[in-house]
Amino acid sequence: MEPIRKHQGLVYPLNRANIDTDQIIPKQFLKRISRKGFGQFVFYNWRFDSKGKLREDFSLNQPKYDGASILVAGENFGCGSSREHAPWALEDYGFRVIIAPSFADIFFNNCTKNGILPVKLPEDKVQTLIDNAEADTYHLTVDLESKKVFDNQGFETTFDIDDYKREMLLNGWDEIAVTLNYENHIATFEANQT
Amino acid sequence: MRKPKTIIEKIWDRHMVHQEEGKPDLMYIDLHLVHEVTSPQAFEGLRINNRKVRRPDLTFATMDHNVPTIHRNVIKDEVSKTQMETLKDNCEEFDVPLADIHHPDQGIVHVIGPELGLTQPGKTIVCGDSHTSTHGAFGALAFGIGTSEVEHVLATQTVWQAKPKTMNVKVNGTLGTGVTAKDLILAIIGKFGVKFGTGHIIEYTGEAIRNLPMEGRMTICNMSIEAGARAGLISPDDTTVEFLRGKRYVPEGEAFERAAEDWKSLATDDGAIYDEVLEINADEIEPQVSWGTNPSMCIPVSANVPTIDDAKDDNERNDIERALEYMGLEGGEPISSVEIEHVFIGSCTNSRLADLRKASSIIKGQKVHPNVRAMVVPGSHSVKTAAEEEGIDQIFKDAGFEWRAAGCSMCLAMNDDVVPEGERCASTSNRNFEGRQGTGARTHLVSPEMAAAAAIKGHFVDVRHLSVPTPS
Ligand code: SF4
């Protein structure tokens, strides 16, 4: 996967809690057998009406968010189905960082395996970012090395992420290759099973 | 004396392949279940990197998510067909056992695992599906993974897992007549919310849980993910052992008795400490109906749909407002007055033989309301055949239900079983998310008994007070 160290980008605010993966990528698009090309379907039922026309009342369709690469949303982002198509769709659409007060476990994990950096920030900080991005064109920098999020107007905060996931993202490692270095341990474990 | 341990810690310790400072633990996986939707990219990854499936003997595949439930011989949907054929090709190439659409073992992955006895206490079980938590009913540590992890498990038979926190959800008292495991888990999520389990593995304990048969325990554990939990489980006991006796993949004779002893020894020790404990009283729980767009938005069948004035804060106000709008409800009306157009009895939450038996006992001699289209989708081919041997299919068909072949079907509507836009469905599945059963479809989660009652009346009714006029 693509390593991610320091990312600067336009912020798209989605002020909703409990956004489930059925919303991020509806099931009718899960039948493809490759990892690519899901971006066009992201938030499909919110972005398009039943005739497949863009819905102007959905914020992501506003020109001011064209090219956004940082998504900021409400708590429990990515709950529900384990479908990795959700991070694939977000990544393919152009998002590299997602900021929220909390994430569903499986989704969080899936992001880190696809070069998307999920950042947990306290609710009031997230709200500030959402307000800023709703008011105006708003850019943020997210630095995984120093674990900082900041803008050029004086906002700065740090975030936590476990070291292992951080290493993976920073280096864009193939986790299977990493695990295969532990082949001895796995073989020993298997040999000890009765 | 040894420090008392929870079943979670016991299983964890048994499966630790490697532990190292600054890393999650490397855990061995005993059973990997695979289905057509979340696996193609994983097998493709293996091929690209020239890797093999490490333990095909610990891997089992089936087709469930997008299979049609009628006219199975000609798959009309080309994209679904490709996905099914891809799974077949992958299983052949990598030597993975497969119950394909025509196989007698075919069914929803979380229904067939227990049915075949592949699911056993103490195992670590994963599947590219969030409802893998279902298998926890047997005292297994079972959790959903994404496709990258599916590939990882195929290649290494392990996962990297940070040790989650433990939580005890203790259910005191007894469930009243007509109140089911589904009502209990909905009430738990309704009370504590959709993320109380995040970062935790839940163990369900208490009198009401002990009294549940395995089917009910599966319904409970199934919906742990709807509380955000990594997994949910129940310590094994005699009920667990008796369910598994004689199943195809469990040991036989002496070996079974030895296994049973070992399984029971996994149960949480007296005095073991959890990171968190929640309690709820089963006696107070009524049959539940969900009114909104996540599973915590549920109320007793005797209650009224909430209004925005019931909100505690602005965020909740927004949530209620959005949900009411999507669901086409006013707020304030009795949930029992809400009319439905569809009934779906099925899904990995409630499609086992016991569920169908209970629903059919309500349906017997009745007719589906003329405004309602009702459908039963058994969880597996063998549930279907067993039900047919008992004549349960006939009860449903006589009442006007459609009787289908096994699969996920209208739970996520990836096949043709879809609820049309703006229409309302009483569903025994686990998710009432926007668009889950079809774009614009409105889902109300209920127990099989409540779904059956709603099918007859055309609106929600308390199954405990169901009086049906004798047909003239
Ligand atoms: S029945 Fe529904 S919840 Fe269960 S595995 Fe199938 S799609 Fe998922």
XYZ file of C-alpha atoms and ligand atoms in Angstrom:
674
model
C 0.000 0.000 0.000
C 0.893 3.659 -0.436
C 2.887 4.947 2.587
C 1.507 7.992 4.361
C 3.776 10.322 6.382
C 2.584 13.868 6.141
C -0.577 14.763 4.319
C -1.933 18.164 3.493
C -5.359 18.524 1.968
C -8.786 20.044 1.648
C -11.233 19.088 4.403
C -14.701 17.720 3.742
C -16.986 17.838 6.823
C -19.750 15.273 7.230
C -21.516 16.181 10.443
C -23.235 12.893 11.221
C -22.676 10.215 13.838
C -22.812 6.443 13.311
C -22.131 6.513 9.579
C -22.231 2.824 8.696
C -20.384 1.064 5.902
C -23.706 0.395 4.141
C -23.831 4.185 3.602
C -20.184 4.471 2.615
C -20.637 1.841 -0.085
C -24.088 0.321 -0.623
C -24.296 -3.413 -1.210
C -25.232 -3.241 -4.873
C -21.604 -2.336 -5.579
C -20.003 -5.197 -3.675
C -20.148 -7.666 -6.508
C -16.944 -6.611 -8.189
C -13.975 -8.855 -7.792
C -11.182 -6.270 -7.910
C -10.119 -3.674 -5.318
C -10.247 -0.802 -7.763
C -12.935 1.484 -9.067
C -15.165 1.787 -6.003
C -14.661 5.557 -5.592
C -17.465 6.457 -7.978
C -19.939 4.686 -5.669
C -18.892 6.223 -2.345
C -21.923 7.453 -0.323
C -23.944 6.510 -3.385
C -27.426 6.762 -1.895
C -26.660 10.183 -0.478
C -24.888 11.518 -3.560
C -27.368 10.307 -6.165
C -31.147 10.244 -6.372
C -33.116 7.199 -7.474
C -32.626 8.164 -11.131
C -28.859 8.326 -10.714
C -28.742 12.141 -10.821
C -26.369 14.028 -8.494
C -28.254 15.412 -5.498
C -27.371 19.037 -5.056
C -28.527 19.001 -1.452
C -25.775 16.580 -0.437
C -22.697 18.515 0.621
C -20.043 16.313 -0.983
C -21.501 17.307 -4.356
C -20.755 20.982 -3.784
C -17.893 22.280 -5.946
C -16.155 23.762 -2.917
C -15.299 20.246 -1.732
C -13.882 19.078 -5.066
C -10.575 17.400 -4.457
C -11.100 16.985 -0.706
C -8.756 14.395 0.768
C -9.491 14.706 4.491
C -12.872 13.569 5.733
C -14.082 14.765 9.140
C -17.159 13.054 10.590
C -19.126 12.280 13.755
C -18.576 9.492 16.268
C -18.609 5.733 15.584
C -17.603 6.213 11.951
C -17.601 3.043 9.828
C -19.871 0.921 12.014
C -21.735 -2.118 10.725
C -20.566 -4.411 7.973
C -16.891 -5.425 7.796
C -16.755 -4.729 4.046
C -13.306 -3.462 3.129
C -14.976 -2.019 0.051
C -15.700 0.976 2.317
C -12.064 2.080 2.749
C -11.367 1.054 -0.866
C -14.143 3.392 -2.014
C -13.007 6.261 0.213
C -9.405 5.867 -0.892
C -10.303 5.556 -4.534
C -12.433 8.705 -4.257
C -9.391 10.545 -2.935
C -9.588 10.461 0.861
C -6.299 9.689 2.634
C -7.205 10.810 6.157
C -10.406 10.402 8.177
C -10.863 12.312 11.408
C -13.607 11.412 13.893
C -14.171 11.209 17.670
C -14.381 7.403 17.401
C -14.337 4.624 14.816
C -15.774 1.135 14.618
C -12.976 -1.399 15.258
C -13.068 -3.368 12.011
C -13.300 -0.256 9.867
C -10.388 1.366 11.680
C -8.308 -1.710 11.101
C -9.312 -1.922 7.444
C -8.228 1.697 6.888
C -4.752 1.052 8.190
C -4.353 -1.801 5.721
C -5.190 0.420 2.796
C -3.081 3.489 3.357
C -5.854 5.544 4.926
C -4.951 7.244 8.185
C -7.816 7.223 10.719
C -7.312 9.936 13.329
C -9.208 9.975 16.620
C -9.671 13.455 18.108
C -11.837 14.620 21.006
C -15.372 15.598 20.101
C -14.900 19.367 20.616
C -11.834 19.427 18.359
C -13.690 17.503 15.669
C -16.556 19.964 15.962
C -14.150 22.883 15.462
C -12.802 21.270 12.307
C -16.309 20.600 11.024
C -17.368 24.197 11.703
C -14.275 25.571 9.967
C -14.749 23.382 6.923
C -18.451 24.140 6.667
C -17.772 27.904 6.850
C -14.979 28.159 4.347
C -12.453 26.363 2.170
C -10.367 24.730 4.816
C -7.037 22.910 4.629
C -5.366 20.788 7.261
C -2.025 19.099 7.625
C -1.855 15.705 9.255
C 1.591 14.535 10.219
C 1.798 10.889 11.179
C 5.441 11.115 12.150
C 4.889 13.710 14.853
C 1.230 12.641 15.389
C -0.027 16.198 14.877
C -2.961 17.813 13.126
C -2.683 21.535 12.360
C -3.845 24.332 10.052
C -2.213 27.652 9.203
C -4.555 29.645 11.435
C -3.264 28.450 14.753
C -5.155 25.196 15.269
C -2.857 22.432 16.434
C -3.442 19.216 18.286
C -1.847 15.825 18.754
C -3.390 12.402 18.332
C -2.657 8.878 19.441
C -2.297 5.793 17.293
C -0.740 2.500 18.255
C 2.902 2.121 17.246
C 2.419 -0.963 15.142
C -0.281 0.576 12.955
C 1.755 3.758 12.698
C 4.805 1.856 11.455
C 2.697 0.017 8.900
C 1.219 3.222 7.526
C 4.490 5.146 7.543
C 6.221 2.418 5.587
C 3.344 1.119 3.508
C 4.315 -2.408 4.517
C 2.752 -5.582 3.195
C 1.627 -7.160 6.463
C 1.750 -10.698 5.130
C 5.419 -10.302 4.278
C 6.023 -9.045 7.809
C 4.185 -12.017 9.311
C 6.029 -14.516 7.173
C 9.164 -13.501 9.080
C 7.500 -15.285 12.004
C 7.136 -18.510 10.075
C 9.186 -20.364 12.733
C 6.832 -19.341 15.483
C 3.791 -20.341 13.468
C 5.286 -23.715 12.568
C 6.248 -24.364 16.196
C 2.767 -23.449 17.358
C 1.265 -25.860 14.840
C 3.657 -28.630 15.843
C 2.583 -28.262 19.464
C -1.109 -28.636 18.638
C -2.279 -32.143 19.378
C -4.190 -20.427 43.933
C -4.306 -19.636 40.201
C -5.683 -16.269 39.290
C -9.294 -16.650 38.079
C -9.588 -16.019 34.346
C -12.350 -15.181 31.942
C -12.980 -17.488 29.008
C -11.685 -14.685 26.811
C -8.269 -14.746 28.474
C -8.161 -18.536 28.423
C -8.788 -18.742 24.690
C -6.433 -15.867 24.043
C -3.577 -17.524 25.920
C -4.083 -20.814 24.108
C -3.754 -19.158 20.715
C -0.819 -16.892 21.226
C 1.792 -17.617 18.579
C 4.049 -14.761 19.457
C 4.124 -11.772 21.741
C 6.468 -8.832 21.529
C 6.695 -5.388 23.072
C 5.167 -2.642 20.959
C 3.204 -5.018 18.736
C -0.232 -6.608 18.867
C -0.219 -10.343 19.646
C 0.116 -12.815 16.806
C -2.854 -15.155 17.201
C -3.454 -18.529 15.617
C -6.786 -19.068 13.848
C -8.518 -22.454 14.131
C -11.294 -21.912 11.630
C -11.548 -19.525 8.710
C -14.944 -19.244 7.044
C -15.046 -17.760 3.573
C -17.846 -16.429 1.353
C -18.112 -15.042 -2.152
C -18.296 -11.297 -1.455
C -15.288 -10.534 0.735
C -12.855 -13.133 -0.638
C -12.135 -12.544 -4.363
C -9.631 -9.747 -3.773
C -7.927 -11.833 -1.074
C -7.372 -14.838 -3.343
C -6.223 -12.460 -6.069
C -3.661 -11.048 -3.636
C -2.325 -14.546 -2.978
C -1.995 -15.188 -6.689
C -0.189 -11.928 -7.375
C 2.347 -12.672 -4.653
C 2.621 -16.326 -5.468
C 1.400 -17.433 -2.050
C -0.554 -20.519 -0.998
C -3.372 -21.109 1.451
C -1.475 -22.311 4.483
C -4.198 -24.496 5.992
C -6.980 -25.344 3.542
C -8.054 -27.947 6.114
C -8.923 -25.143 8.562
C -10.762 -23.167 5.900
C -14.345 -23.641 4.727
C -16.191 -21.708 2.046
C -19.806 -21.267 1.052
C -21.969 -18.988 -1.057
C -24.622 -17.027 0.751
C -24.582 -13.260 0.331
C -25.701 -12.839 -3.244
C -27.203 -16.211 -4.154
C -30.718 -16.116 -5.551
C -33.328 -17.853 -3.392
C -35.440 -19.013 -6.331
C -34.564 -20.292 -9.816
C -31.117 -21.326 -8.707
C -30.188 -23.183 -11.858
C -29.800 -20.173 -14.060
C -28.176 -17.200 -12.338
C -29.498 -14.179 -14.208
C -27.393 -11.546 -12.483
C -24.127 -11.715 -14.428
C -22.066 -9.877 -11.833
C -23.227 -12.147 -9.004
C -22.626 -15.132 -11.215
C -19.046 -14.042 -11.812
C -18.544 -13.623 -8.099
C -19.839 -17.134 -7.406
C -17.781 -18.645 -10.199
C -14.729 -16.796 -8.953
C -15.172 -18.370 -5.513
C -15.542 -21.802 -7.089
C -12.384 -21.337 -9.168
C -10.467 -19.986 -6.194
C -11.505 -22.880 -3.966
C -10.437 -25.367 -6.632
C -7.133 -23.644 -7.235
C -6.288 -23.323 -3.547
C -7.836 -26.592 -2.419
C -10.379 -25.029 -0.060
C -13.519 -27.072 0.728
C -16.607 -25.349 -0.680
C -20.351 -25.788 -0.210
C -21.495 -24.090 -3.390
C -25.023 -23.060 -4.253
C -26.121 -26.615 -5.104
C -24.335 -28.346 -2.237
C -26.412 -29.841 0.611
C -24.237 -28.016 3.175
C -24.825 -24.602 1.582
C -26.244 -21.832 3.725
C -25.478 -18.620 5.549
C -21.941 -18.980 6.772
C -22.928 -18.347 10.395
C -25.697 -20.905 10.242
C -23.720 -23.747 8.676
C -20.631 -23.428 10.915
C -22.534 -24.485 14.050
C -24.769 -26.895 12.142
C -21.808 -28.870 10.826
C -19.990 -28.726 14.150
C -17.137 -26.756 12.598
C -17.857 -24.168 15.276
C -16.608 -25.468 18.621
C -15.869 -24.039 22.059
C -12.400 -22.618 22.518
C -11.710 -22.115 18.829
C -10.587 -18.866 17.300
C -12.846 -18.275 14.313
C -12.700 -15.524 11.713
C -14.634 -14.686 8.579
C -14.773 -11.684 6.292
C -18.100 -10.783 7.797
C -18.969 -8.769 10.871
C -21.569 -11.224 12.171
C -18.901 -13.843 12.771
C -19.571 -12.954 16.407
C -22.488 -15.430 16.121
C -20.125 -18.365 16.721
C -19.281 -16.920 20.122
C -22.493 -18.560 21.363
C -20.437 -21.762 21.626
C -17.689 -20.201 23.705
C -15.493 -19.593 20.682
C -13.594 -16.367 20.106
C -15.072 -15.337 16.793
C -14.755 -12.037 15.012
C -15.198 -10.390 11.652
C -12.245 -9.252 9.570
C -11.746 -7.245 6.392
C -10.532 -8.617 3.082
C -6.853 -7.741 3.703
C -7.047 -9.832 6.845
C -8.832 -12.619 4.974
C -5.805 -12.722 2.692
C -3.517 -12.610 5.727
C -5.264 -15.551 7.371
C -5.297 -17.531 4.140
C -1.543 -17.034 3.813
C -0.451 -17.351 7.451
C -3.370 -18.798 9.493
C -2.796 -15.957 11.960
C -3.923 -12.419 12.709
C -2.258 -9.591 14.616
C -4.642 -8.589 17.376
C -4.223 -6.155 20.203
C -5.758 -7.765 23.265
C -9.226 -6.203 23.558
C -10.805 -5.251 26.845
C -13.347 -7.578 28.401
C -16.928 -6.777 29.305
C -19.536 -8.761 31.182
C -23.121 -8.130 30.154
C -25.052 -9.805 32.915
C -28.684 -10.588 32.254
C -30.493 -11.266 35.516
C -33.947 -12.772 35.928
C -35.942 -14.628 33.311
C -37.486 -13.635 30.008
C -41.281 -13.594 30.043
C -43.406 -15.818 27.800
C -43.369 -14.546 24.233
C -40.192 -12.542 24.862
C -37.255 -13.902 22.891
C -33.481 -13.684 22.659
C -33.973 -11.193 19.813
C -36.000 -8.921 22.087
C -33.327 -9.229 24.737
C -30.434 -8.210 22.487
C -32.466 -5.377 20.959
C -33.330 -4.173 24.453
C -29.655 -4.331 25.478
C -28.566 -2.277 22.462
C -31.559 0.028 22.921
C -30.497 0.674 26.496
C -26.715 0.977 26.126
C -26.402 2.237 22.531
C -24.658 1.195 19.309
C -21.119 1.655 20.536
C -21.026 0.521 24.132
C -19.030 -2.543 23.124
C -16.366 -0.771 21.044
C -12.885 -2.117 21.788
C -14.318 -4.918 23.937
C -15.162 -8.565 23.776
C -18.475 -9.094 25.520
C -19.254 -12.161 27.573
C -22.967 -12.586 28.221
C -23.709 -14.141 31.591
C -26.569 -14.480 34.028
C -29.610 -16.604 34.552
C -31.496 -15.495 31.450
C -28.527 -16.355 29.226
C -27.998 -19.779 30.853
C -31.641 -20.593 30.191
C -31.392 -19.869 26.478
C -31.070 -22.716 23.994
C -28.153 -22.496 21.526
C -30.319 -20.835 18.883
C -31.150 -17.975 21.245
C -27.523 -17.657 22.300
C -26.526 -17.361 18.649
C -29.069 -14.573 18.147
C -27.563 -12.704 21.102
C -23.927 -13.114 20.062
C -24.797 -12.378 16.439
C -25.802 -8.829 17.276
C -22.759 -8.046 19.463
C -21.323 -6.215 16.468
C -24.381 -3.940 16.499
C -23.077 -2.785 19.881
C -19.687 -2.142 18.312
C -18.051 -5.088 20.109
C -15.128 -6.938 18.600
C -16.817 -10.208 19.558
C -19.441 -11.611 21.887
C -19.433 -14.992 23.561
C -21.053 -17.236 26.147
C -19.199 -19.754 28.314
C -19.892 -23.342 27.236
C -22.087 -25.561 29.412
C -24.176 -28.727 29.006
C -26.495 -26.977 26.563
C -23.491 -26.285 24.322
C -22.191 -29.823 24.586
C -25.538 -31.449 23.837
C -26.054 -29.239 20.798
C -22.727 -30.330 19.357
C -23.027 -34.037 20.114
C -23.269 -35.984 16.875
C -22.459 -33.071 14.584
C -20.348 -33.999 11.595
C -17.077 -32.254 12.442
C -16.921 -32.908 16.199
C -15.039 -35.908 17.595
C -16.936 -39.136 18.303
C -17.316 -41.435 21.312
C -14.603 -41.200 23.977
C -12.906 -38.360 22.173
C -16.112 -36.347 22.292
C -16.423 -36.803 26.061
C -12.828 -35.652 26.501
C -13.424 -32.649 24.269
C -16.590 -31.820 26.207
C -14.673 -31.808 29.488
C -12.081 -29.504 27.989
C -14.747 -27.203 26.560
C -16.490 -26.841 29.886
C -13.186 -26.090 31.595
C -12.961 -22.974 29.441
C -15.920 -21.348 31.193
C -15.060 -18.174 33.058
C -13.749 -18.884 36.569
C -15.610 -17.611 39.598
C -14.130 -14.317 40.653
C -12.593 -13.444 37.279
C -12.401 -9.709 36.682
C -13.726 -7.919 33.599
C -12.742 -4.443 32.513
C -16.381 -3.500 32.565
C -19.683 -4.929 33.810
C -23.195 -3.975 32.687
C -26.393 -5.429 34.074
C -29.903 -5.657 32.787
C -33.018 -7.323 34.133
C -34.739 -9.759 31.782
C -38.060 -9.640 33.627
C -38.712 -6.081 32.497
C -38.172 -6.703 28.812
C -41.091 -6.628 26.381
C -41.139 -7.659 22.734
C -39.188 -4.985 20.826
C -39.651 -3.215 17.502
C -37.046 -0.931 15.983
C -38.405 2.368 14.699
C -35.269 4.089 13.343
C -32.137 3.587 11.293
C -29.796 1.888 13.709
C -30.443 -1.042 16.033
C -30.401 1.072 19.201
C -33.456 2.893 17.930
C -35.904 0.345 19.244
C -38.812 0.430 21.663
C -41.191 -1.989 23.366
C -44.149 -2.858 21.153
C -46.460 -1.100 23.638
C -44.586 2.214 23.291
C -44.912 5.221 21.020
C -42.322 6.219 18.435
C -40.109 8.920 19.979
C -40.356 12.550 18.930
C -37.561 15.105 18.666
C -38.661 16.424 22.058
C -37.409 13.174 23.591
C -33.834 14.015 22.574
C -31.255 14.628 25.286
C -29.119 16.973 23.189
C -28.765 18.546 19.749
C -26.952 15.594 18.259
C -29.648 13.197 19.329
C -32.265 15.622 18.063
C -30.645 15.521 14.627
C -30.442 11.729 14.712
C -34.099 11.326 15.643
C -35.199 13.866 13.066
C -33.237 12.212 10.266
C -34.392 8.744 11.277
C -38.065 9.746 11.486
C -37.829 11.345 8.087
C -36.156 8.356 6.488
C -38.601 5.962 8.135
C -41.622 8.044 7.129
C -42.836 8.311 10.720
C -44.304 11.303 12.523
C -43.008 10.574 15.958
C -45.464 10.086 18.830
C -47.618 7.439 17.137
C -47.940 4.009 18.764
C -45.502 1.656 17.001
C -48.337 -0.874 16.898
C -50.254 1.408 14.535
C -47.498 1.299 11.918
C -48.563 -0.685 8.855
C -46.142 -2.840 6.925
C -45.991 -4.148 3.371
C -43.293 -6.811 3.763
C -42.260 -9.485 6.187
C -38.866 -11.146 6.011
C -38.132 -14.140 8.202
C -34.502 -15.077 7.700
C -30.841 -13.981 8.151
C -28.046 -15.271 10.359
C -29.831 -13.734 13.349
C -33.087 -15.686 13.065
C -33.324 -18.335 10.353
C -32.639 -21.538 12.220
C -35.077 -24.388 12.575
C -36.091 -23.231 16.069
C -36.888 -19.752 14.713
C -39.000 -21.146 11.889
C -40.822 -23.503 14.253
C -41.775 -20.622 16.538
C -42.887 -18.354 13.724
C -44.919 -21.154 12.163
C -46.708 -21.847 15.443
C -48.130 -18.338 15.200
C -48.903 -18.579 11.514
C -50.632 -21.947 11.724
C -54.166 -21.759 10.355
C -53.865 -18.019 9.683
C -53.558 -15.979 6.516
C -51.018 -13.320 5.646
C -52.727 -9.913 5.586
C -53.736 -8.952 2.027
C -51.471 -5.867 2.020
C -48.419 -7.858 3.000
C -45.871 -9.788 0.991
C -44.225 -12.289 3.322
C -41.195 -14.453 2.784
C -39.312 -17.140 4.692
C -35.681 -17.755 3.786
C -34.199 -20.658 5.785
C -30.638 -20.106 6.961
C -29.271 -23.209 5.314
C -30.229 -25.939 2.943
C -30.398 -28.367 5.824
C -32.691 -26.074 7.834
C -34.895 -25.972 4.760
C -35.023 -29.750 4.373
C -35.587 -30.330 8.082
C -38.432 -27.798 8.090
C -39.964 -29.477 5.062
C -39.803 -32.860 6.776
C -41.738 -31.388 9.691
C -44.282 -29.770 7.390
C -43.358 -26.261 8.496
C -43.015 -25.113 4.896
C -46.630 -26.110 4.308
C -47.853 -24.028 7.246
C -46.114 -20.986 5.809
C -47.214 -21.651 2.250
C -50.842 -22.234 3.277
C -50.800 -18.875 5.018
C -49.483 -17.173 1.889
C -45.760 -16.933 2.655
C -43.185 -17.488 -0.040
C -40.876 -20.358 0.883
C -37.383 -19.854 -0.490
C -33.975 -21.516 -0.712
C -31.166 -20.638 1.713
C -29.097 -17.459 1.679
C -28.737 -13.974 3.123
C -31.455 -12.723 0.818
C -33.425 -9.695 2.009
C -31.128 -9.146 4.994
C -28.884 -7.148 2.700
C -30.762 -7.431 -0.584
C -27.778 -8.152 -2.808
C -29.878 -10.599 -4.784
C -33.364 -9.958 -6.180
C -35.061 -10.042 -2.782
C -35.414 -6.309 -2.302
C -37.843 -4.073 -0.417
C -38.985 -1.314 -2.813
C -38.315 2.346 -2.066
C -40.498 3.851 0.659
C -42.012 0.481 1.642
C -41.874 -0.982 5.090
C -40.621 -4.372 6.213
C -40.859 -6.271 9.486
C -37.583 -8.131 9.395
C -35.921 -10.701 11.640
C -32.469 -9.567 10.475
C -29.989 -7.449 12.417
C -29.571 -4.119 10.631
C -32.089 -1.390 9.974
C -29.576 0.919 8.299
C -30.748 3.259 5.556
C -30.959 1.390 2.280
C -29.971 -1.954 3.793
C -32.941 -3.905 2.401
C -33.142 -1.780 -0.742
C -32.651 1.872 -1.609
C -35.168 3.854 0.436
C -36.494 0.692 2.125
C -37.729 1.003 5.725
C -36.698 -1.814 8.030
C -38.172 -2.658 11.431
C -36.213 -5.272 13.362
C -38.263 -7.808 15.296
C -38.236 -11.408 16.529
C -39.572 -14.219 14.293
C -42.702 -14.421 16.449
C -43.337 -10.689 16.141
C -42.686 -10.841 12.396
C -45.194 -13.663 12.059
C -47.798 -11.744 14.042
C -47.237 -8.628 11.945
C -47.631 -10.661 8.776
C -51.127 -11.717 9.854
C -52.269 -8.327 11.140
C -50.583 -6.039 8.621
C -49.163 -3.928 11.452
C -47.103 -4.522 14.588
C -48.875 -6.303 17.426
C -47.785 -7.626 20.770
C -47.462 -11.311 20.014
C -48.360 -12.057 23.618
C -51.844 -10.632 23.153
C -52.421 -11.829 19.651
C -56.004 -12.751 19.105
C -56.832 -13.768 15.622
C -60.404 -14.150 14.464
C -61.201 -17.708 13.487
C -61.439 -17.868 9.721
C -65.070 -18.043 8.647
S -27.638 -12.910 6.810
Fe -27.276 -10.724 6.697
S -26.030 -10.215 8.426
Fe -25.971 -12.413 8.190
S -24.140 -12.830 7.006
Fe -25.832 -12.639 5.581
S -25.856 -10.502 5.004
Fe -24.593 -10.639 6.812
